[in-house]
Short mmCIF file of C-alpha atoms in Angstrom, two decimals:
data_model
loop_
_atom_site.label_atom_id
_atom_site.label_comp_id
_atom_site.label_asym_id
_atom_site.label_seq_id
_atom_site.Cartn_x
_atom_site.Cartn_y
_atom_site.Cartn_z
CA UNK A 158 -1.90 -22.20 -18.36
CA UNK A 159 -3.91 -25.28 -18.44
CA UNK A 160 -3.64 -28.55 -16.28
CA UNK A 161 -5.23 -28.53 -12.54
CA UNK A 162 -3.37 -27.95 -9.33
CA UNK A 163 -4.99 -28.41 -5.83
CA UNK A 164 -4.52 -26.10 -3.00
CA UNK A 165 -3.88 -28.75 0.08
CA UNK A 166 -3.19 -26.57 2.93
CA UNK A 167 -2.78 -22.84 2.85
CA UNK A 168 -2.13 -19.85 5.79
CA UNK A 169 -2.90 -16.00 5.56
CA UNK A 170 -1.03 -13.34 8.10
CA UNK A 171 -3.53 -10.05 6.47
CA UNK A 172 -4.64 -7.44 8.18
CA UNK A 173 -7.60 -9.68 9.14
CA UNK A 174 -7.69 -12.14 11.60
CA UNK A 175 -6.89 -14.83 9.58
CA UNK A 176 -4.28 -16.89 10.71
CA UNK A 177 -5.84 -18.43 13.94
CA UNK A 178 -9.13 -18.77 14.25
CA UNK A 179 -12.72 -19.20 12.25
CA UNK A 180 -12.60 -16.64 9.57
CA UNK A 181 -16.47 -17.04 8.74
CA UNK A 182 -17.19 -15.74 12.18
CA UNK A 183 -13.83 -13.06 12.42
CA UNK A 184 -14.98 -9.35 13.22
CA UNK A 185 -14.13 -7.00 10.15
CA UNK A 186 -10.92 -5.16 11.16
CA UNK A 187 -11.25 -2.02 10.31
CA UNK A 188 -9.22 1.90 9.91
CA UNK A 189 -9.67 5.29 7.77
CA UNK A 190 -5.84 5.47 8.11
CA UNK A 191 -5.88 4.71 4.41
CA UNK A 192 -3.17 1.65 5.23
CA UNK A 193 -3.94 -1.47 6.52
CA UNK A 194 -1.49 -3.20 8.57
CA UNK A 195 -1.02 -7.15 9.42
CA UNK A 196 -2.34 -8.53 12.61
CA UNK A 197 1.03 -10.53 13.61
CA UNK A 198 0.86 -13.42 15.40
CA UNK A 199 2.90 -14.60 18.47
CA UNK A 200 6.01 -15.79 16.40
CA UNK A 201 7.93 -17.94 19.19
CA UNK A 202 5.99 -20.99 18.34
CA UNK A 203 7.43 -20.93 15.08
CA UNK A 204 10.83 -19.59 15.18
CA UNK A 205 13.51 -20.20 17.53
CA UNK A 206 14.49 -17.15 19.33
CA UNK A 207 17.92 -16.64 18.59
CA UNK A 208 16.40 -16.47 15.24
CA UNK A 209 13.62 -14.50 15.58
CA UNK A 210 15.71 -11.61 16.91
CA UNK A 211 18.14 -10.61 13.90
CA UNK A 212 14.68 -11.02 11.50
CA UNK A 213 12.33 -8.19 10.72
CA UNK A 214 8.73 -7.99 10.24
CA UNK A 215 8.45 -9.05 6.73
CA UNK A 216 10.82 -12.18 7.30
CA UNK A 217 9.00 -13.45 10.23
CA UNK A 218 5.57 -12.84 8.80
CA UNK A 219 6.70 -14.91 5.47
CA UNK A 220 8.61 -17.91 7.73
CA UNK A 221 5.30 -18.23 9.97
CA UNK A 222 2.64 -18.24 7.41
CA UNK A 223 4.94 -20.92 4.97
CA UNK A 224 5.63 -23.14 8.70
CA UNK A 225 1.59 -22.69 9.08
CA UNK A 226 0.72 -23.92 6.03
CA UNK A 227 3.54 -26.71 6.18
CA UNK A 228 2.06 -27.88 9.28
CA UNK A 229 -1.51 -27.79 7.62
CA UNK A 230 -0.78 -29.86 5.05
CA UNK A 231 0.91 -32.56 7.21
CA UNK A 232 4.64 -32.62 4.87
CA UNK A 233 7.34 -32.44 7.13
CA UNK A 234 10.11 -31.30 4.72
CA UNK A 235 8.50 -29.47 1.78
CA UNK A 236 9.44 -30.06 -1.82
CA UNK A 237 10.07 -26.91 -4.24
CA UNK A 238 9.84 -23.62 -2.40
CA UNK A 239 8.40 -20.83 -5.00
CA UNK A 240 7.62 -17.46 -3.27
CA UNK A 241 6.75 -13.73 -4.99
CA UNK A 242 7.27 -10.47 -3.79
CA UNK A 243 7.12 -7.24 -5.10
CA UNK A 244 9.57 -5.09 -2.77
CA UNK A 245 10.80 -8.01 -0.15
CA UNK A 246 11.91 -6.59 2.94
CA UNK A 247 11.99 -3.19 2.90
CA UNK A 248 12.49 -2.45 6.45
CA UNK A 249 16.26 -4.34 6.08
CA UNK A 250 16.17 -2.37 2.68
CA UNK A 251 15.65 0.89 3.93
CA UNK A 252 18.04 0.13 6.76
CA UNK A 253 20.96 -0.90 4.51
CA UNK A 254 20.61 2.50 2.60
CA UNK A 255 20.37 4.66 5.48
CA UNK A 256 23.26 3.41 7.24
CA UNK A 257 25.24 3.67 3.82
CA UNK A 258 24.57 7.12 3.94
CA UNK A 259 25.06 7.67 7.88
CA UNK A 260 28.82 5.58 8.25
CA UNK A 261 29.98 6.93 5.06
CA UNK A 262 30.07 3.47 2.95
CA UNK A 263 32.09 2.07 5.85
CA UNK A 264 31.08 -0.08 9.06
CA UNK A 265 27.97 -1.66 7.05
CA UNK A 266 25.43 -4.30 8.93
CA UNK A 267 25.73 -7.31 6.80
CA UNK A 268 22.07 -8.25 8.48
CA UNK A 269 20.08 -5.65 7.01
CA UNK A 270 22.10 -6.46 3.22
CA UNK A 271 21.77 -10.01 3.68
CA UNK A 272 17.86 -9.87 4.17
CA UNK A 273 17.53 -6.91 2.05
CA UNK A 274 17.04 -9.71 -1.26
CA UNK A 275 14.37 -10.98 -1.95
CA UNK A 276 15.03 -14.49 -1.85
CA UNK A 277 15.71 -14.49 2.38
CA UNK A 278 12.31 -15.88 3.41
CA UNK A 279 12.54 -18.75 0.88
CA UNK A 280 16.42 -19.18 2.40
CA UNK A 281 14.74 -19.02 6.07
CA UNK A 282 12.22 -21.56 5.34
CA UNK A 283 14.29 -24.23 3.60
CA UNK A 284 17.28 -23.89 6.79
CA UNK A 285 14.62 -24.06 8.91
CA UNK A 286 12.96 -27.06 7.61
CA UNK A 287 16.25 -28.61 6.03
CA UNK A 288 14.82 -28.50 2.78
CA UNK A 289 17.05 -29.06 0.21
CA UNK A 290 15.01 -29.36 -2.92
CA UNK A 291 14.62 -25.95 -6.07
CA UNK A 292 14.35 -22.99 -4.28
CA UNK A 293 12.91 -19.77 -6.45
CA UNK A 294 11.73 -16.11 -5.66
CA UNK A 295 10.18 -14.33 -8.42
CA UNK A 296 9.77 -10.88 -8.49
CA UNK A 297 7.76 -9.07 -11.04
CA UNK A 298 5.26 -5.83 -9.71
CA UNK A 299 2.39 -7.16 -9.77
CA UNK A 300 3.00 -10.40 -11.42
CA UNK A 301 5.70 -11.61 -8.88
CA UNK A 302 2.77 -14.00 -7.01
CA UNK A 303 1.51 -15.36 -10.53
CA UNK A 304 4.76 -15.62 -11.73
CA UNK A 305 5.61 -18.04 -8.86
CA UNK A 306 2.18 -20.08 -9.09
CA UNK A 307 3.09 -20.59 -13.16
CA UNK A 308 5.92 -22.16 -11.99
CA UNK A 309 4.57 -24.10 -8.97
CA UNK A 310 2.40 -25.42 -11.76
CA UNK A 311 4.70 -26.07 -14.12
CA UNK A 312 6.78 -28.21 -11.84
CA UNK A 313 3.61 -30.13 -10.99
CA UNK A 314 3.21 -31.06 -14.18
CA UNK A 315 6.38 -32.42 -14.59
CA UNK A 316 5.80 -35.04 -11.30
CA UNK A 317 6.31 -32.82 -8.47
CA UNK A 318 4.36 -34.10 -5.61
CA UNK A 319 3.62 -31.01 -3.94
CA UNK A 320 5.30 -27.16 -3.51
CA UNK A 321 4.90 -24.43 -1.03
CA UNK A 322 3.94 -21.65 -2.94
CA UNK A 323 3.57 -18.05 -1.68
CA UNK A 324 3.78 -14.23 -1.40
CA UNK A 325 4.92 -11.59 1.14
CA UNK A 326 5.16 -7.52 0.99
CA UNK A 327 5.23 -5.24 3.59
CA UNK A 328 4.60 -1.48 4.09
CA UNK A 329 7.02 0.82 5.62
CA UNK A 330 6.29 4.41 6.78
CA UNK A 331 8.96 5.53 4.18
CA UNK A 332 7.28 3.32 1.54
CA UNK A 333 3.48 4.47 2.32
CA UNK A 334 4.56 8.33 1.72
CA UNK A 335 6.76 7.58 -1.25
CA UNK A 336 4.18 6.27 -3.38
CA UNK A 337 1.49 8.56 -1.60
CA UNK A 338 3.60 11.27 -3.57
CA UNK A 339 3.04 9.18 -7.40
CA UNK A 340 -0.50 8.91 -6.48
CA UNK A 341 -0.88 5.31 -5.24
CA UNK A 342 -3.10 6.22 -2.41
CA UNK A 343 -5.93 8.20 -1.72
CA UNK A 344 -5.72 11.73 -0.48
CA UNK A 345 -8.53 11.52 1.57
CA UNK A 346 -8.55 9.25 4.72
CA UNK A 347 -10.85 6.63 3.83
CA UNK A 348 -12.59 3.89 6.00
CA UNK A 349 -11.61 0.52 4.34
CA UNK A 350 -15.36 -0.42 4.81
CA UNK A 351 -16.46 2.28 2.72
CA UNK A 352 -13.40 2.10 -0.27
CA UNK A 353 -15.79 1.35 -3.02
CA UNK A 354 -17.86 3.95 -2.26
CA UNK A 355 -15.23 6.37 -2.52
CA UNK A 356 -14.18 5.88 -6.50
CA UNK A 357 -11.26 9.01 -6.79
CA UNK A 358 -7.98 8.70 -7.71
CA UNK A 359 -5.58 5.66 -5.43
CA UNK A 360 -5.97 3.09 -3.27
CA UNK A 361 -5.63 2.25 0.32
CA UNK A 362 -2.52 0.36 1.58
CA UNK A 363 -1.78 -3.01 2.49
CA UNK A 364 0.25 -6.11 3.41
CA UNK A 365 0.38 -9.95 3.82
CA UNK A 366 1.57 -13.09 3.65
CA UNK A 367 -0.15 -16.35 1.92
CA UNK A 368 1.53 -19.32 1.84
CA UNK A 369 -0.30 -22.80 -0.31
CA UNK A 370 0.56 -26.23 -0.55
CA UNK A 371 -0.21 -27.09 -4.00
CA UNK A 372 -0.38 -30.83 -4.62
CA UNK A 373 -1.07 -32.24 -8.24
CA UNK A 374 -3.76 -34.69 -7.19
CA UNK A 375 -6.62 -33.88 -4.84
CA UNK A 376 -7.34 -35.07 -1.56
CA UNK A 377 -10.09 -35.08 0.81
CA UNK A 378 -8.90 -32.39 2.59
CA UNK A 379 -8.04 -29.73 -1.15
CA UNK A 380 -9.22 -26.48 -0.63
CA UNK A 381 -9.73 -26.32 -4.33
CA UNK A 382 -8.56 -26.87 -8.10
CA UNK A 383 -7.25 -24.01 -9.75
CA UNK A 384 -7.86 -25.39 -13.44
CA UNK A 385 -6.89 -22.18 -15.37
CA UNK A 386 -5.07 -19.06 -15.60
CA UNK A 387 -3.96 -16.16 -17.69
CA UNK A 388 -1.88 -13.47 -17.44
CA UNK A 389 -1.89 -10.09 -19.51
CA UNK A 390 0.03 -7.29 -19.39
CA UNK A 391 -1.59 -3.86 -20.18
CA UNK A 392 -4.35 -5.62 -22.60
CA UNK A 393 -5.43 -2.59 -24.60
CA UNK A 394 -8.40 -1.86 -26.95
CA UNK A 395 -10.69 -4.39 -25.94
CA UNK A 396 -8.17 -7.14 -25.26
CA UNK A 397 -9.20 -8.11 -21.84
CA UNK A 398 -12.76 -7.98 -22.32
CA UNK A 399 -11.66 -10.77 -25.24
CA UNK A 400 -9.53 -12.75 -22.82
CA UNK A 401 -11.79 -12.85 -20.02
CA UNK A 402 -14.73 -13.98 -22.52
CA UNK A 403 -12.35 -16.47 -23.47
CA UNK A 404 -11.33 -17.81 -20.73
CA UNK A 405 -14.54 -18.81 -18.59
CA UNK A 406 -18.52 -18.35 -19.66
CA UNK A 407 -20.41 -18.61 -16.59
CA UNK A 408 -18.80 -18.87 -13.14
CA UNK A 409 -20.66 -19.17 -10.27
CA UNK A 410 -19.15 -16.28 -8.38
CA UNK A 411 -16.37 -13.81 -9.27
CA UNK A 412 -13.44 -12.06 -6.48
CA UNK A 413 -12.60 -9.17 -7.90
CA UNK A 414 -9.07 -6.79 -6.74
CA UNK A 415 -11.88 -3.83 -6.91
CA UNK A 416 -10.06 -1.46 -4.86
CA UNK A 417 -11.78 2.11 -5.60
CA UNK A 418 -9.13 3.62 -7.93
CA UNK A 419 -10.87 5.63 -10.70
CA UNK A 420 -7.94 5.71 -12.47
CA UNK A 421 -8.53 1.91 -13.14
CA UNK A 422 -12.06 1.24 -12.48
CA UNK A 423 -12.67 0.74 -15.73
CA UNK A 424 -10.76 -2.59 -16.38
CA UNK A 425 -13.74 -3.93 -13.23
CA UNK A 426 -16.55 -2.43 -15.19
CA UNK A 427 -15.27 -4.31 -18.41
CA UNK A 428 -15.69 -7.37 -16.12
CA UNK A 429 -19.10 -6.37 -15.46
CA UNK A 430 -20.18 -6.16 -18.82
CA UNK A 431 -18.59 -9.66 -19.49
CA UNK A 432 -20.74 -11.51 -16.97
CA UNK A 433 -23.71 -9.40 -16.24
CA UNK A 434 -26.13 -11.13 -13.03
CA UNK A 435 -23.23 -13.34 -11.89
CA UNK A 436 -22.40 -12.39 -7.60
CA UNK A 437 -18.98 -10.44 -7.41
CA UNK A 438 -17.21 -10.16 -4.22
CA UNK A 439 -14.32 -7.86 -3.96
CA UNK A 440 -11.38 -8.20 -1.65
CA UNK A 441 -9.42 -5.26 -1.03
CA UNK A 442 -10.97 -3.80 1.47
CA UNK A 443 -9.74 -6.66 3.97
CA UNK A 444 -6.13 -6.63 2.83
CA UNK A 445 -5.26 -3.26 1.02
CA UNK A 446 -3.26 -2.75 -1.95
CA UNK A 447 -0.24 -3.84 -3.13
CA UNK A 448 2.07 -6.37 -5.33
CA UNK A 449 1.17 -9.57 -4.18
CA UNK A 450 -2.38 -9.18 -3.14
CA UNK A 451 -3.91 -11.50 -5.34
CA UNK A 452 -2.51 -14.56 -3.02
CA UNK A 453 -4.52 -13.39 -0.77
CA UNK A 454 -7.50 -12.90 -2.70
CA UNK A 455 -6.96 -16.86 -4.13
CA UNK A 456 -6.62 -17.96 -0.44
CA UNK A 457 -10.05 -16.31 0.22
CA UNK A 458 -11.52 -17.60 -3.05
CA UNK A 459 -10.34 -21.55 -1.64
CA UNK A 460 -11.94 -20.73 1.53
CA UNK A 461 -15.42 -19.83 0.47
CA UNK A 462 -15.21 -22.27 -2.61
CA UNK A 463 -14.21 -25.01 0.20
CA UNK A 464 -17.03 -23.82 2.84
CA UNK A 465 -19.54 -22.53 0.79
CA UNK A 466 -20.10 -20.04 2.76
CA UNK A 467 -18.87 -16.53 2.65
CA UNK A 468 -17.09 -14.57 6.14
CA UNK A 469 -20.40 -12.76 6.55
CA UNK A 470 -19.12 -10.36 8.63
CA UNK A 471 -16.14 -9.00 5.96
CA UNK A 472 -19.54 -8.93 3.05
CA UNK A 473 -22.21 -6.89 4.56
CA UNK A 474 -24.88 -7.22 2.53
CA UNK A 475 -23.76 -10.66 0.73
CA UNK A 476 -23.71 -12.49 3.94
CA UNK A 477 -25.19 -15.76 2.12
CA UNK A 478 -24.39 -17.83 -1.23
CA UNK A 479 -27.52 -17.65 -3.45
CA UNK A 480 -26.18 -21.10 -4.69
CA UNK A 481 -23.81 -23.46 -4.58
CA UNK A 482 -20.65 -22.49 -5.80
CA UNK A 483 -18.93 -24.80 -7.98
CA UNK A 484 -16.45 -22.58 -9.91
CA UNK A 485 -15.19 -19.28 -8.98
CA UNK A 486 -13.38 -16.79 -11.53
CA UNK A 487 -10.80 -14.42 -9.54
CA UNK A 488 -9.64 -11.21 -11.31
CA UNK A 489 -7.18 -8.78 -10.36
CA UNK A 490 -4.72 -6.06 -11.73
CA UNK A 491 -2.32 -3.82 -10.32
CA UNK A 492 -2.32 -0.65 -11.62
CA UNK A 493 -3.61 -1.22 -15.12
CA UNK A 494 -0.25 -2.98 -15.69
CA UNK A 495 -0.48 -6.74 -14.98
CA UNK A 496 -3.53 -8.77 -15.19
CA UNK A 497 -4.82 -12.01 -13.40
CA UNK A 498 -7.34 -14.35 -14.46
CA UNK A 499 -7.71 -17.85 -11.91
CA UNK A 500 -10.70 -20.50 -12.46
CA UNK A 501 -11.20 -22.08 -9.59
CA UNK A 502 -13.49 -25.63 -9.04
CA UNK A 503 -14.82 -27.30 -6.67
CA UNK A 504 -13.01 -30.35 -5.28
CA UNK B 46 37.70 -1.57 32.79
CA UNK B 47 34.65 -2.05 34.64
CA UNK B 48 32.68 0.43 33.38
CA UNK B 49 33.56 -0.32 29.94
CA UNK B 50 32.61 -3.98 30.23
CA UNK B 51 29.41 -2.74 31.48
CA UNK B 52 28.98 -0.57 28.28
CA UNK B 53 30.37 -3.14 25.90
CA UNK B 54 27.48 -5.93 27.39
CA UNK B 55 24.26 -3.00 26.78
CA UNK B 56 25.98 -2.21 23.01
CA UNK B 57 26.17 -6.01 22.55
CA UNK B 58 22.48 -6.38 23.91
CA UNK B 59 21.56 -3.64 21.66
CA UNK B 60 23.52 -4.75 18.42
CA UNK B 61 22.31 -8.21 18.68
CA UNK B 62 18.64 -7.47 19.59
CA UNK B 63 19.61 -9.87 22.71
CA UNK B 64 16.18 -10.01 23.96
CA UNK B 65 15.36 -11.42 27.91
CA UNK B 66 18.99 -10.80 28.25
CA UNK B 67 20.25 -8.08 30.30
CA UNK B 68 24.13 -6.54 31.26
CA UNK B 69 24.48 -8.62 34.38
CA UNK B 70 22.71 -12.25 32.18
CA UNK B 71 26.57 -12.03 30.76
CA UNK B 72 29.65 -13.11 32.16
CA UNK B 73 32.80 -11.16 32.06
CA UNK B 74 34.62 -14.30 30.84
CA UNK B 75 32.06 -16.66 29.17
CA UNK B 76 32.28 -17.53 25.82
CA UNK B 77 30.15 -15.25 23.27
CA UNK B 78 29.82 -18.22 20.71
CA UNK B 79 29.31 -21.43 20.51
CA UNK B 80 27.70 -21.91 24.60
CA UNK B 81 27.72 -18.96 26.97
CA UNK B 82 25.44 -16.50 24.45
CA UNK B 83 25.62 -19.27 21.61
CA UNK B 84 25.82 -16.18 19.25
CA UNK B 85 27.08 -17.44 15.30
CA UNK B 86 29.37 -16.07 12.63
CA UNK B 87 26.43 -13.17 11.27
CA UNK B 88 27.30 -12.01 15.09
CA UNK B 89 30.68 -11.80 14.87
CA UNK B 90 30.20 -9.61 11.61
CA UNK B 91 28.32 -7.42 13.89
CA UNK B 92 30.49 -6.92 16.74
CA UNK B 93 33.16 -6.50 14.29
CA UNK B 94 30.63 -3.14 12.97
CA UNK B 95 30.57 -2.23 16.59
CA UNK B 96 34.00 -2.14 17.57
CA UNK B 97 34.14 -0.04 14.01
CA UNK B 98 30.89 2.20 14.83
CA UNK B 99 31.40 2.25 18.63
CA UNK B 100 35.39 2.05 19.40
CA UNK B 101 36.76 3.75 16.12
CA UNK B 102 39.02 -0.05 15.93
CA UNK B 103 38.84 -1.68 12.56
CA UNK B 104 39.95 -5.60 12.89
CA UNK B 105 41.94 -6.59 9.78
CA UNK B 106 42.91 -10.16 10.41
CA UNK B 107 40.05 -12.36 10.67
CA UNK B 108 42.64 -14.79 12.91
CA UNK B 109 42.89 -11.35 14.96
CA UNK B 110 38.87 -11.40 15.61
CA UNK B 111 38.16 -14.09 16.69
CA UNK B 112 40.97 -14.41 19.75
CA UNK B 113 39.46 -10.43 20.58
CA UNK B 114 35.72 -11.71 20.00
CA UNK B 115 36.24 -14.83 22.79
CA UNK B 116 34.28 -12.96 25.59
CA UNK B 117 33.35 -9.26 26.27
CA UNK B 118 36.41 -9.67 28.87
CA UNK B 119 38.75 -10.06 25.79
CA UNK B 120 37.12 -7.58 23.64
CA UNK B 121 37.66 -4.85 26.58
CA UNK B 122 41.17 -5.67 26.60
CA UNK B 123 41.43 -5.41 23.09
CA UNK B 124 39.43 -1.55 22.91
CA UNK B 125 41.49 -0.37 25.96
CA UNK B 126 44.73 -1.49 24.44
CA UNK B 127 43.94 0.58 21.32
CA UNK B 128 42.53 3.39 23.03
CA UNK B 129 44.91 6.31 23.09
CA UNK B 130 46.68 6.47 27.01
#
């Protein structure tokens, strides 16, 4: 995808402290639970509490972090809503089922239903800020964030003015052991601060929501440009050595979705091969695994690409920029399946 | 009567995740929607589960619901009038 977007405003609820705050002096949360969980924030600001009470934690995490970023950017009513999410909420989910089972198909909770789909956090945000404009959830795995910046991007191009853009997953209990049991995770408890020193089999857990204004022209105040992107799905034989080759030569940094899975380690040491010498930070350890990580990885690659300067204490041992950064190539993959390539520049 | 008004007002709490409210916040005779506990129609789907889940009473007629749903005053005639004598 070619033509430039700008990130204008942009919020994070991780497992980091990064929705309030300075993130380049935040302490590095950490846990060898092998599942990092978001630090929520006080929600009443945000949401009205006769409002806040029916929602669960998935719903309120997504409305807060897309009001956050709203309020960033300074646009009252937002334009085109476009969120991704691999699961949605699957506390409501896992309600609904359990209670179909428990009251026999009869007696159902239309609350847990109703914000069982997908597309309830873009349905929150646009009643709450009377937003009237195309409204679009996109869930693909891992391509359900991407999926929803192509089209942010594509509706720039076409003379929107701006679009809140986004992702949100949570993890359950009941979701953590399921895939625990297909090998998502690693069997060993592992200290997030140590996960790519541990290379065996999984991953550690995770969660978030990352909301971005994207705007089609920059302003004093862009985060960033994100001036390319590619998606592949399961590149094979060589192919994604080819398409990363391809798509930038020398970036000034790389974030990488390096998250200590040897079954897939070996699509990261392609990378390394492709741009030998050039500074890679990886991001996983601060937010875990899962679908829609890679928002959260571009909202740390605006930061430091905006700052030029990285959160020393989440990068022991890269505390400083060698240089100045003027473009940054992100990478990330989930699972071997879908594949991510951002360029990001300077504004 | 009493005592199941009491009941009916903690289920309610419960049901609704009615936070900072408590039993005696609620008036026997105070509207549920609208003022009083300004509840809306995703509430009245609910209370319609609990009278199903709690109370064994399924309400048919929409019309039907919303004269029992008025205030937990009306909804305890409504259970004791189907409750067997």
């Amino acid at each position: 995808m070619k033509g430039k977007c700008y990130i204008q405003a942009m919020a994070a609820i991780s497992p980091q402290p990064t929705f309030e705050g300075d993130i380049f002096s935040a302490q590095l949360v950490h846990t060898d639970s092998n599942l990092l969980a978001c630090i929520e924030p006080d929600y009443k600001p945000f949401i009205p509490g006769n409002s806040l009470r029916r929602m669960t934690r998935v719903l309120k995490m997504g409305l807060t972090a897309a009001l956050k970023c709203s309020q960033e950017s300074g646009i009252t009513i937002p334009g085109p809503i476009i969120t991704g999410t691999g699961k949605g909420s699957l506390q409501d989910t896992e309600k609904f089922i359990k209670e179909i089972a428990e009251y026999k198909e009869t007696a159902l909770n239309p609350t847990p239903f109703i914000q069982s789909t997908y597309n309830s956090v873009n349905g929150l945000i646009a009643l709450q800020q009377k937003c009237t404009a195309y409204n679009n959830t996109f869930v693909h795995r891992g391509f359900s964030f991407e999926n929803a910046l192509l089209d942010s991007m594509m509706l720039l191009q076409e003379g929107a003015t701006h679009t809140l853009t986004g992702a949100f997953e949570e993890i359950t209990k009941e979701h953590f052991y399921i895939k625990s049991r297909i090998g998502f995770w690693k069997e060993a408890p592992t200290d997030n601060r140590e996960l790519y020193r541990h290379l065996s089999p999984g991953s550690i857990a995770g969660e978030g929501a990352t909301f971005f204004t994207l705007t089609g022209t920059p302003t004093p105040q862009s985060y960033a440009a994100i001036s390319d992107f590619r998606m592949l799905y399961k590149p094979r034989g060589g192919k994604l050595a080819e398409a990363l080759k391809s798509f930038t030569t020398s970036p000034d940094l790389i974030i990488t979705g390096r998250n200590g899975d040897s079954n897939h380690e070996h699509y990261y040491q392609e990378l390394d091969q492709c741009f030998p010498g050039i500074p890679q930070l990886p991001f996983k350890h601060l937010c875990g695994e899962y679908d829609t990580a890679g928002a959260f990885g571009l909202w740390l690659a605006a930061q430091i690409i905006k700052a030029q300067q990285i959160p020393a204490t989440w990068f022991p041992g890269t505390e400083h920029l060698s240089a100045p950064v003027r473009t940054i190539l992100f990478y990330n993959h989930f699972y071997g399946e879908q594949h991510v390539m951002l360029k990001l520049e300077r504004v | 009567m009493e005592e199941l008004k009491k009941k009916l007002k903690e289920q309610i709490i419960e049901a609704l995740n009615l936070q900072d409210t408590k039993p005696e916040d609620i008036d026997d005779n105070a509207p549920l929607f609208g003022e009083g506990l300004g509840l809306d129609s995703i509430d009245s789907l609910e209370l319609m589960v609990l009278l199903e889940r709690q109370y064994h009473i399924k309400v048919e007629d929409p019309r039907e619901g919303r004269k029992i749903l008025q205030s937990v005053q009306s909804m305890a005639e409504f259970i004791q009038a189907k409750q067997p004598a």
